[in-house]
């Protein structure tokens, strides 16, 4: 499982391929499709496509349900010979009071199972979260193509 690391410490080149609004269920479907398309275009295995799309879907739902809506940026990332995909979810919602607790399985302030954040973290290679009470939440996930 990747560590929770600070945002912006990665020394990689990134190219923005899509920026999508997340304000409705339809826009979540659109994001899932964009992520799937890019994962296929980058040559991800079916299992890695599914892992990244699943993580994207959970975080997009959090952005909508807990963050009051926001945006997702999709980047292609390159680090030497490695190619991957990175998603940055941003909202200006209420923020998370205790991030470590929110990452634990079974913690939910809503009606969910509380598996979204921790599950997304396990499905990706890199996971970063920054949240400030009253100011919103940013989550960044990265998955590298397996060679
Ligand atoms: N973008 C966000 N803004 C504010 N709070 C958030 C955000 N994302 C997650 N949280 C908080 O973290 C908790 C855990 O999130 P997680 O996705 O793990 O579970 P959940 O969304 O409650 O349930 P589910 O299992 O359906 O995803 C949420 O209940 C919520 O309190
Ligand atoms: Mg969730």
PDB file of C-alpha atoms and ligand atoms in Angstrom:
ATOM      1  CA  UNK A   1       0.000   0.000   0.000  1.00  0.00           C
ATOM      2  CA  UNK A   2       1.419   3.418  -0.867  1.00  0.00           C
ATOM      3  CA  UNK A   3       2.278   5.880   1.874  1.00  0.00           C
ATOM      4  CA  UNK A   4       0.272   9.011   2.378  1.00  0.00           C
ATOM      5  CA  UNK A   5       2.729  11.557   1.065  1.00  0.00           C
ATOM      6  CA  UNK A   6       2.722  15.282   0.675  1.00  0.00           C
ATOM      7  CA  UNK A   7       1.371  16.687  -2.562  1.00  0.00           C
ATOM      8  CA  UNK A   8       3.978  18.071  -4.922  1.00  0.00           C
ATOM      9  CA  UNK A   9       7.005  16.038  -3.939  1.00  0.00           C
ATOM     10  CA  UNK A  10       7.033  13.923  -7.073  1.00  0.00           C
ATOM     11  CA  UNK A  11       9.721  14.701  -9.612  1.00  0.00           C
ATOM     12  CA  UNK A  12       7.830  13.764 -12.754  1.00  0.00           C
ATOM     13  CA  UNK A  13       6.740  15.387 -15.978  1.00  0.00           C
ATOM     14  CA  UNK A  14       3.004  15.605 -16.363  1.00  0.00           C
ATOM     15  CA  UNK A  15       0.726  16.523 -19.259  1.00  0.00           C
ATOM     16  CA  UNK A  16      -2.899  17.483 -18.698  1.00  0.00           C
ATOM     17  CA  UNK A  17      -5.228  15.376 -20.850  1.00  0.00           C
ATOM     18  CA  UNK A  18      -8.612  16.221 -19.349  1.00  0.00           C
ATOM     19  CA  UNK A  19     -10.223  18.468 -16.796  1.00  0.00           C
ATOM     20  CA  UNK A  20     -13.728  17.485 -15.805  1.00  0.00           C
ATOM     21  CA  UNK A  21     -16.372  18.945 -13.554  1.00  0.00           C
ATOM     22  CA  UNK A  22     -17.845  16.614 -10.907  1.00  0.00           C
ATOM     23  CA  UNK A  23     -21.249  17.965 -10.053  1.00  0.00           C
ATOM     24  CA  UNK A  24     -23.634  15.144 -10.999  1.00  0.00           C
ATOM     25  CA  UNK A  25     -23.802  11.379 -11.426  1.00  0.00           C
ATOM     26  CA  UNK A  26     -23.592  11.897 -15.201  1.00  0.00           C
ATOM     27  CA  UNK A  27     -20.296  13.725 -14.776  1.00  0.00           C
ATOM     28  CA  UNK A  28     -18.959  10.847 -12.684  1.00  0.00           C
ATOM     29  CA  UNK A  29     -19.840   8.471 -15.519  1.00  0.00           C
ATOM     30  CA  UNK A  30     -18.044  10.797 -17.934  1.00  0.00           C
ATOM     31  CA  UNK A  31     -14.946  10.804 -15.716  1.00  0.00           C
ATOM     32  CA  UNK A  32     -14.945   7.005 -15.468  1.00  0.00           C
ATOM     33  CA  UNK A  33     -15.072   6.798 -19.266  1.00  0.00           C
ATOM     34  CA  UNK A  34     -12.260   9.328 -19.733  1.00  0.00           C
ATOM     35  CA  UNK A  35     -10.076   7.436 -17.249  1.00  0.00           C
ATOM     36  CA  UNK A  36     -10.850   4.096 -18.895  1.00  0.00           C
ATOM     37  CA  UNK A  37     -10.044   5.521 -22.368  1.00  0.00           C
ATOM     38  CA  UNK A  38      -6.697   6.922 -21.216  1.00  0.00           C
ATOM     39  CA  UNK A  39      -5.763   3.717 -19.381  1.00  0.00           C
ATOM     40  CA  UNK A  40      -6.409   1.769 -22.595  1.00  0.00           C
ATOM     41  CA  UNK A  41      -4.504   4.326 -24.696  1.00  0.00           C
ATOM     42  CA  UNK A  42      -1.512   4.071 -22.345  1.00  0.00           C
ATOM     43  CA  UNK A  43      -1.541   0.277 -22.595  1.00  0.00           C
ATOM     44  CA  UNK A  44      -2.604  -0.519 -19.032  1.00  0.00           C
ATOM     45  CA  UNK A  45      -3.505  -4.154 -18.374  1.00  0.00           C
ATOM     46  CA  UNK A  46      -7.192  -4.899 -17.879  1.00  0.00           C
ATOM     47  CA  UNK A  47      -6.652  -5.408 -14.151  1.00  0.00           C
ATOM     48  CA  UNK A  48      -4.822  -2.083 -13.808  1.00  0.00           C
ATOM     49  CA  UNK A  49      -7.497  -0.299 -15.855  1.00  0.00           C
ATOM     50  CA  UNK A  50     -10.130  -1.684 -13.512  1.00  0.00           C
ATOM     51  CA  UNK A  51      -8.187  -0.791 -10.366  1.00  0.00           C
ATOM     52  CA  UNK A  52      -7.616   2.803 -11.477  1.00  0.00           C
ATOM     53  CA  UNK A  53     -11.177   3.312 -12.728  1.00  0.00           C
ATOM     54  CA  UNK A  54     -12.547   1.902  -9.467  1.00  0.00           C
ATOM     55  CA  UNK A  55     -10.364   4.215  -7.373  1.00  0.00           C
ATOM     56  CA  UNK A  56     -11.339   7.157  -9.597  1.00  0.00           C
ATOM     57  CA  UNK A  57     -14.998   6.322  -9.188  1.00  0.00           C
ATOM     58  CA  UNK A  58     -14.810   6.196  -5.366  1.00  0.00           C
ATOM     59  CA  UNK A  59     -12.939   9.485  -5.128  1.00  0.00           C
ATOM     60  CA  UNK A  60     -15.276  11.162  -7.610  1.00  0.00           C
ATOM     61  CA  UNK A  61     -18.233  10.038  -5.474  1.00  0.00           C
ATOM     62  CA  UNK A  62     -16.548  11.509  -2.397  1.00  0.00           C
ATOM     63  CA  UNK A  63     -15.952  14.791  -4.229  1.00  0.00           C
ATOM     64  CA  UNK A  64     -19.625  14.944  -5.126  1.00  0.00           C
ATOM     65  CA  UNK A  65     -21.212  13.571  -1.938  1.00  0.00           C
ATOM     66  CA  UNK A  66     -18.925  14.890   0.797  1.00  0.00           C
ATOM     67  CA  UNK A  67     -17.172  17.770  -0.949  1.00  0.00           C
ATOM     68  CA  UNK A  68     -20.250  19.305  -2.561  1.00  0.00           C
ATOM     69  CA  UNK A  69     -18.855  18.855  -6.068  1.00  0.00           C
ATOM     70  CA  UNK A  70     -15.552  19.855  -7.604  1.00  0.00           C
ATOM     71  CA  UNK A  71     -13.203  18.957 -10.417  1.00  0.00           C
ATOM     72  CA  UNK A  72     -10.919  16.170 -11.569  1.00  0.00           C
ATOM     73  CA  UNK A  73      -7.764  16.708 -13.585  1.00  0.00           C
ATOM     74  CA  UNK A  74      -6.316  13.778 -15.493  1.00  0.00           C
ATOM     75  CA  UNK A  75      -2.598  13.872 -16.299  1.00  0.00           C
ATOM     76  CA  UNK A  76      -0.306  11.524 -18.152  1.00  0.00           C
ATOM     77  CA  UNK A  77       2.861  11.302 -16.036  1.00  0.00           C
ATOM     78  CA  UNK A  78       6.324  10.362 -17.217  1.00  0.00           C
ATOM     79  CA  UNK A  79       9.266   9.501 -15.024  1.00  0.00           C
ATOM     80  CA  UNK A  80      12.192   8.282 -17.106  1.00  0.00           C
ATOM     81  CA  UNK A  81      10.955   5.165 -18.883  1.00  0.00           C
ATOM     82  CA  UNK A  82       7.839   4.907 -16.733  1.00  0.00           C
ATOM     83  CA  UNK A  83       4.435   6.091 -17.921  1.00  0.00           C
ATOM     84  CA  UNK A  84       1.402   6.448 -15.713  1.00  0.00           C
ATOM     85  CA  UNK A  85      -1.837   8.257 -15.064  1.00  0.00           C
ATOM     86  CA  UNK A  86      -2.530  10.736 -12.317  1.00  0.00           C
ATOM     87  CA  UNK A  87      -5.863  12.069 -11.117  1.00  0.00           C
ATOM     88  CA  UNK A  88      -6.286  15.138  -8.951  1.00  0.00           C
ATOM     89  CA  UNK A  89      -9.644  15.630  -7.252  1.00  0.00           C
ATOM     90  CA  UNK A  90     -10.341  19.062  -5.826  1.00  0.00           C
ATOM     91  CA  UNK A  91     -13.304  20.407  -3.943  1.00  0.00           C
ATOM     92  CA  UNK A  92     -14.004  23.441  -1.804  1.00  0.00           C
ATOM     93  CA  UNK A  93     -16.225  21.558   0.635  1.00  0.00           C
ATOM     94  CA  UNK A  94     -16.094  21.177   4.422  1.00  0.00           C
ATOM     95  CA  UNK A  95     -12.783  19.292   4.540  1.00  0.00           C
ATOM     96  CA  UNK A  96     -11.942  16.252   6.658  1.00  0.00           C
ATOM     97  CA  UNK A  97     -11.425  16.681  10.407  1.00  0.00           C
ATOM     98  CA  UNK A  98      -9.235  13.602  10.883  1.00  0.00           C
ATOM     99  CA  UNK A  99      -7.655  12.335   7.672  1.00  0.00           C
ATOM    100  CA  UNK A 100      -6.002   9.265   9.231  1.00  0.00           C
ATOM    101  CA  UNK A 101      -9.346   8.202  10.667  1.00  0.00           C
ATOM    102  CA  UNK A 102     -11.140   8.836   7.372  1.00  0.00           C
ATOM    103  CA  UNK A 103      -8.602   6.593   5.620  1.00  0.00           C
ATOM    104  CA  UNK A 104      -9.381   3.713   7.974  1.00  0.00           C
ATOM    105  CA  UNK A 105     -11.855   1.112   6.807  1.00  0.00           C
ATOM    106  CA  UNK A 106     -15.323   1.485   8.234  1.00  0.00           C
ATOM    107  CA  UNK A 107     -15.229   5.210   9.037  1.00  0.00           C
ATOM    108  CA  UNK A 108     -18.023   7.203   7.454  1.00  0.00           C
ATOM    109  CA  UNK A 109     -19.780  10.424   8.373  1.00  0.00           C
ATOM    110  CA  UNK A 110     -22.510   9.472   5.921  1.00  0.00           C
ATOM    111  CA  UNK A 111     -24.425   6.325   5.106  1.00  0.00           C
ATOM    112  CA  UNK A 112     -21.588   4.632   3.186  1.00  0.00           C
ATOM    113  CA  UNK A 113     -19.478   1.671   4.230  1.00  0.00           C
ATOM    114  CA  UNK A 114     -16.457   3.894   4.727  1.00  0.00           C
ATOM    115  CA  UNK A 115     -14.326   1.913   2.309  1.00  0.00           C
ATOM    116  CA  UNK A 116     -13.828   4.485  -0.445  1.00  0.00           C
ATOM    117  CA  UNK A 117     -10.737   6.363   0.687  1.00  0.00           C
ATOM    118  CA  UNK A 118      -8.803   3.394   2.066  1.00  0.00           C
ATOM    119  CA  UNK A 119      -9.815   1.230  -0.876  1.00  0.00           C
ATOM    120  CA  UNK A 120      -8.679   3.835  -3.406  1.00  0.00           C
ATOM    121  CA  UNK A 121      -5.353   4.095  -1.645  1.00  0.00           C
ATOM    122  CA  UNK A 122      -4.812   0.338  -1.878  1.00  0.00           C
ATOM    123  CA  UNK A 123      -5.695   0.258  -5.588  1.00  0.00           C
ATOM    124  CA  UNK A 124      -3.098   2.858  -6.610  1.00  0.00           C
ATOM    125  CA  UNK A 125       0.689   3.207  -6.533  1.00  0.00           C
ATOM    126  CA  UNK A 126       0.737   6.699  -5.045  1.00  0.00           C
ATOM    127  CA  UNK A 127      -1.829   8.427  -2.901  1.00  0.00           C
ATOM    128  CA  UNK A 128      -1.730  11.927  -1.462  1.00  0.00           C
ATOM    129  CA  UNK A 129      -4.400  13.805   0.419  1.00  0.00           C
ATOM    130  CA  UNK A 130      -4.560  17.325   1.719  1.00  0.00           C
ATOM    131  CA  UNK A 131      -7.608  18.600   3.537  1.00  0.00           C
ATOM    132  CA  UNK A 132      -8.346  21.688   5.554  1.00  0.00           C
ATOM    133  CA  UNK A 133     -11.475  22.114   7.633  1.00  0.00           C
ATOM    134  CA  UNK A 134     -13.704  24.663   5.988  1.00  0.00           C
ATOM    135  CA  UNK A 135     -11.470  24.933   2.946  1.00  0.00           C
ATOM    136  CA  UNK A 136     -11.830  21.711   0.999  1.00  0.00           C
ATOM    137  CA  UNK A 137      -9.999  18.588   0.031  1.00  0.00           C
ATOM    138  CA  UNK A 138      -7.503  17.557  -2.636  1.00  0.00           C
ATOM    139  CA  UNK A 139      -6.711  13.916  -3.351  1.00  0.00           C
ATOM    140  CA  UNK A 140      -4.066  12.850  -5.867  1.00  0.00           C
ATOM    141  CA  UNK A 141      -3.731   9.266  -7.088  1.00  0.00           C
ATOM    142  CA  UNK A 142      -1.186   7.836  -9.506  1.00  0.00           C
ATOM    143  CA  UNK A 143      -0.959   4.473 -11.195  1.00  0.00           C
ATOM    144  CA  UNK A 144       2.089   3.446 -13.239  1.00  0.00           C
ATOM    145  CA  UNK A 145       1.876   1.152 -16.213  1.00  0.00           C
ATOM    146  CA  UNK A 146       3.244  -2.282 -15.308  1.00  0.00           C
ATOM    147  CA  UNK A 147       6.011  -3.451 -17.639  1.00  0.00           C
TER     148      UNK A 147
HETATM  149  N1  LIG B   1     -13.939  15.162  -0.444  1.00  0.00           N
HETATM  150  C1  LIG B   1     -14.316  15.013   0.832  1.00  0.00           C
HETATM  151  N2  LIG B   1     -14.750  16.085   1.547  1.00  0.00           N
HETATM  152  C2  LIG B   1     -15.127  15.961   2.838  1.00  0.00           C
HETATM  153  N3  LIG B   1     -15.112  14.792   3.508  1.00  0.00           N
HETATM  154  C3  LIG B   1     -14.693  13.697   2.847  1.00  0.00           C
HETATM  155  C4  LIG B   1     -14.275  13.739   1.497  1.00  0.00           C
HETATM  156  N4  LIG B   1     -13.900  12.500   1.116  1.00  0.00           N
HETATM  157  C5  LIG B   1     -14.093  11.716   2.194  1.00  0.00           C
HETATM  158  N5  LIG B   1     -14.556  12.427   3.238  1.00  0.00           N
HETATM  159  C6  LIG B   1     -14.847  11.944   4.604  1.00  0.00           C
HETATM  160  O1  LIG B   1     -14.171  10.716   4.796  1.00  0.00           O
HETATM  161  C7  LIG B   1     -15.109   9.704   5.158  1.00  0.00           C
HETATM  162  C8  LIG B   1     -14.632   8.378   4.583  1.00  0.00           C
HETATM  163  O2  LIG B   1     -14.725   8.380   3.150  1.00  0.00           O
HETATM  164  P1  LIG B   1     -14.933   7.006   2.410  1.00  0.00           P
HETATM  165  O3  LIG B   1     -14.999   7.245   0.951  1.00  0.00           O
HETATM  166  O4  LIG B   1     -13.877   6.069   2.897  1.00  0.00           O
HETATM  167  O5  LIG B   1     -16.328   6.501   2.970  1.00  0.00           O
HETATM  168  P2  LIG B   1     -17.794   6.976   2.585  1.00  0.00           P
HETATM  169  O6  LIG B   1     -17.768   7.862   1.386  1.00  0.00           O
HETATM  170  O7  LIG B   1     -18.412   7.556   3.821  1.00  0.00           O
HETATM  171  O8  LIG B   1     -18.491   5.605   2.233  1.00  0.00           O
HETATM  172  P3  LIG B   1     -18.243   4.692   0.914  1.00  0.00           P
HETATM  173  O9  LIG B   1     -17.735   3.381   1.428  1.00  0.00           O
HETATM  174  O10 LIG B   1     -19.563   4.624   0.262  1.00  0.00           O
HETATM  175  O11 LIG B   1     -17.211   5.397   0.067  1.00  0.00           O
HETATM  176  C9  LIG B   1     -16.440  10.191   4.615  1.00  0.00           C
HETATM  177  O12 LIG B   1     -17.532   9.630   5.318  1.00  0.00           O
HETATM  178  C10 LIG B   1     -16.318  11.690   4.845  1.00  0.00           C
HETATM  179  O13 LIG B   1     -16.591  12.029   6.174  1.00  0.00           O
HETATM  180 MG1  LIG B   2     -16.736   7.327  -0.328  1.00  0.00          MG
END
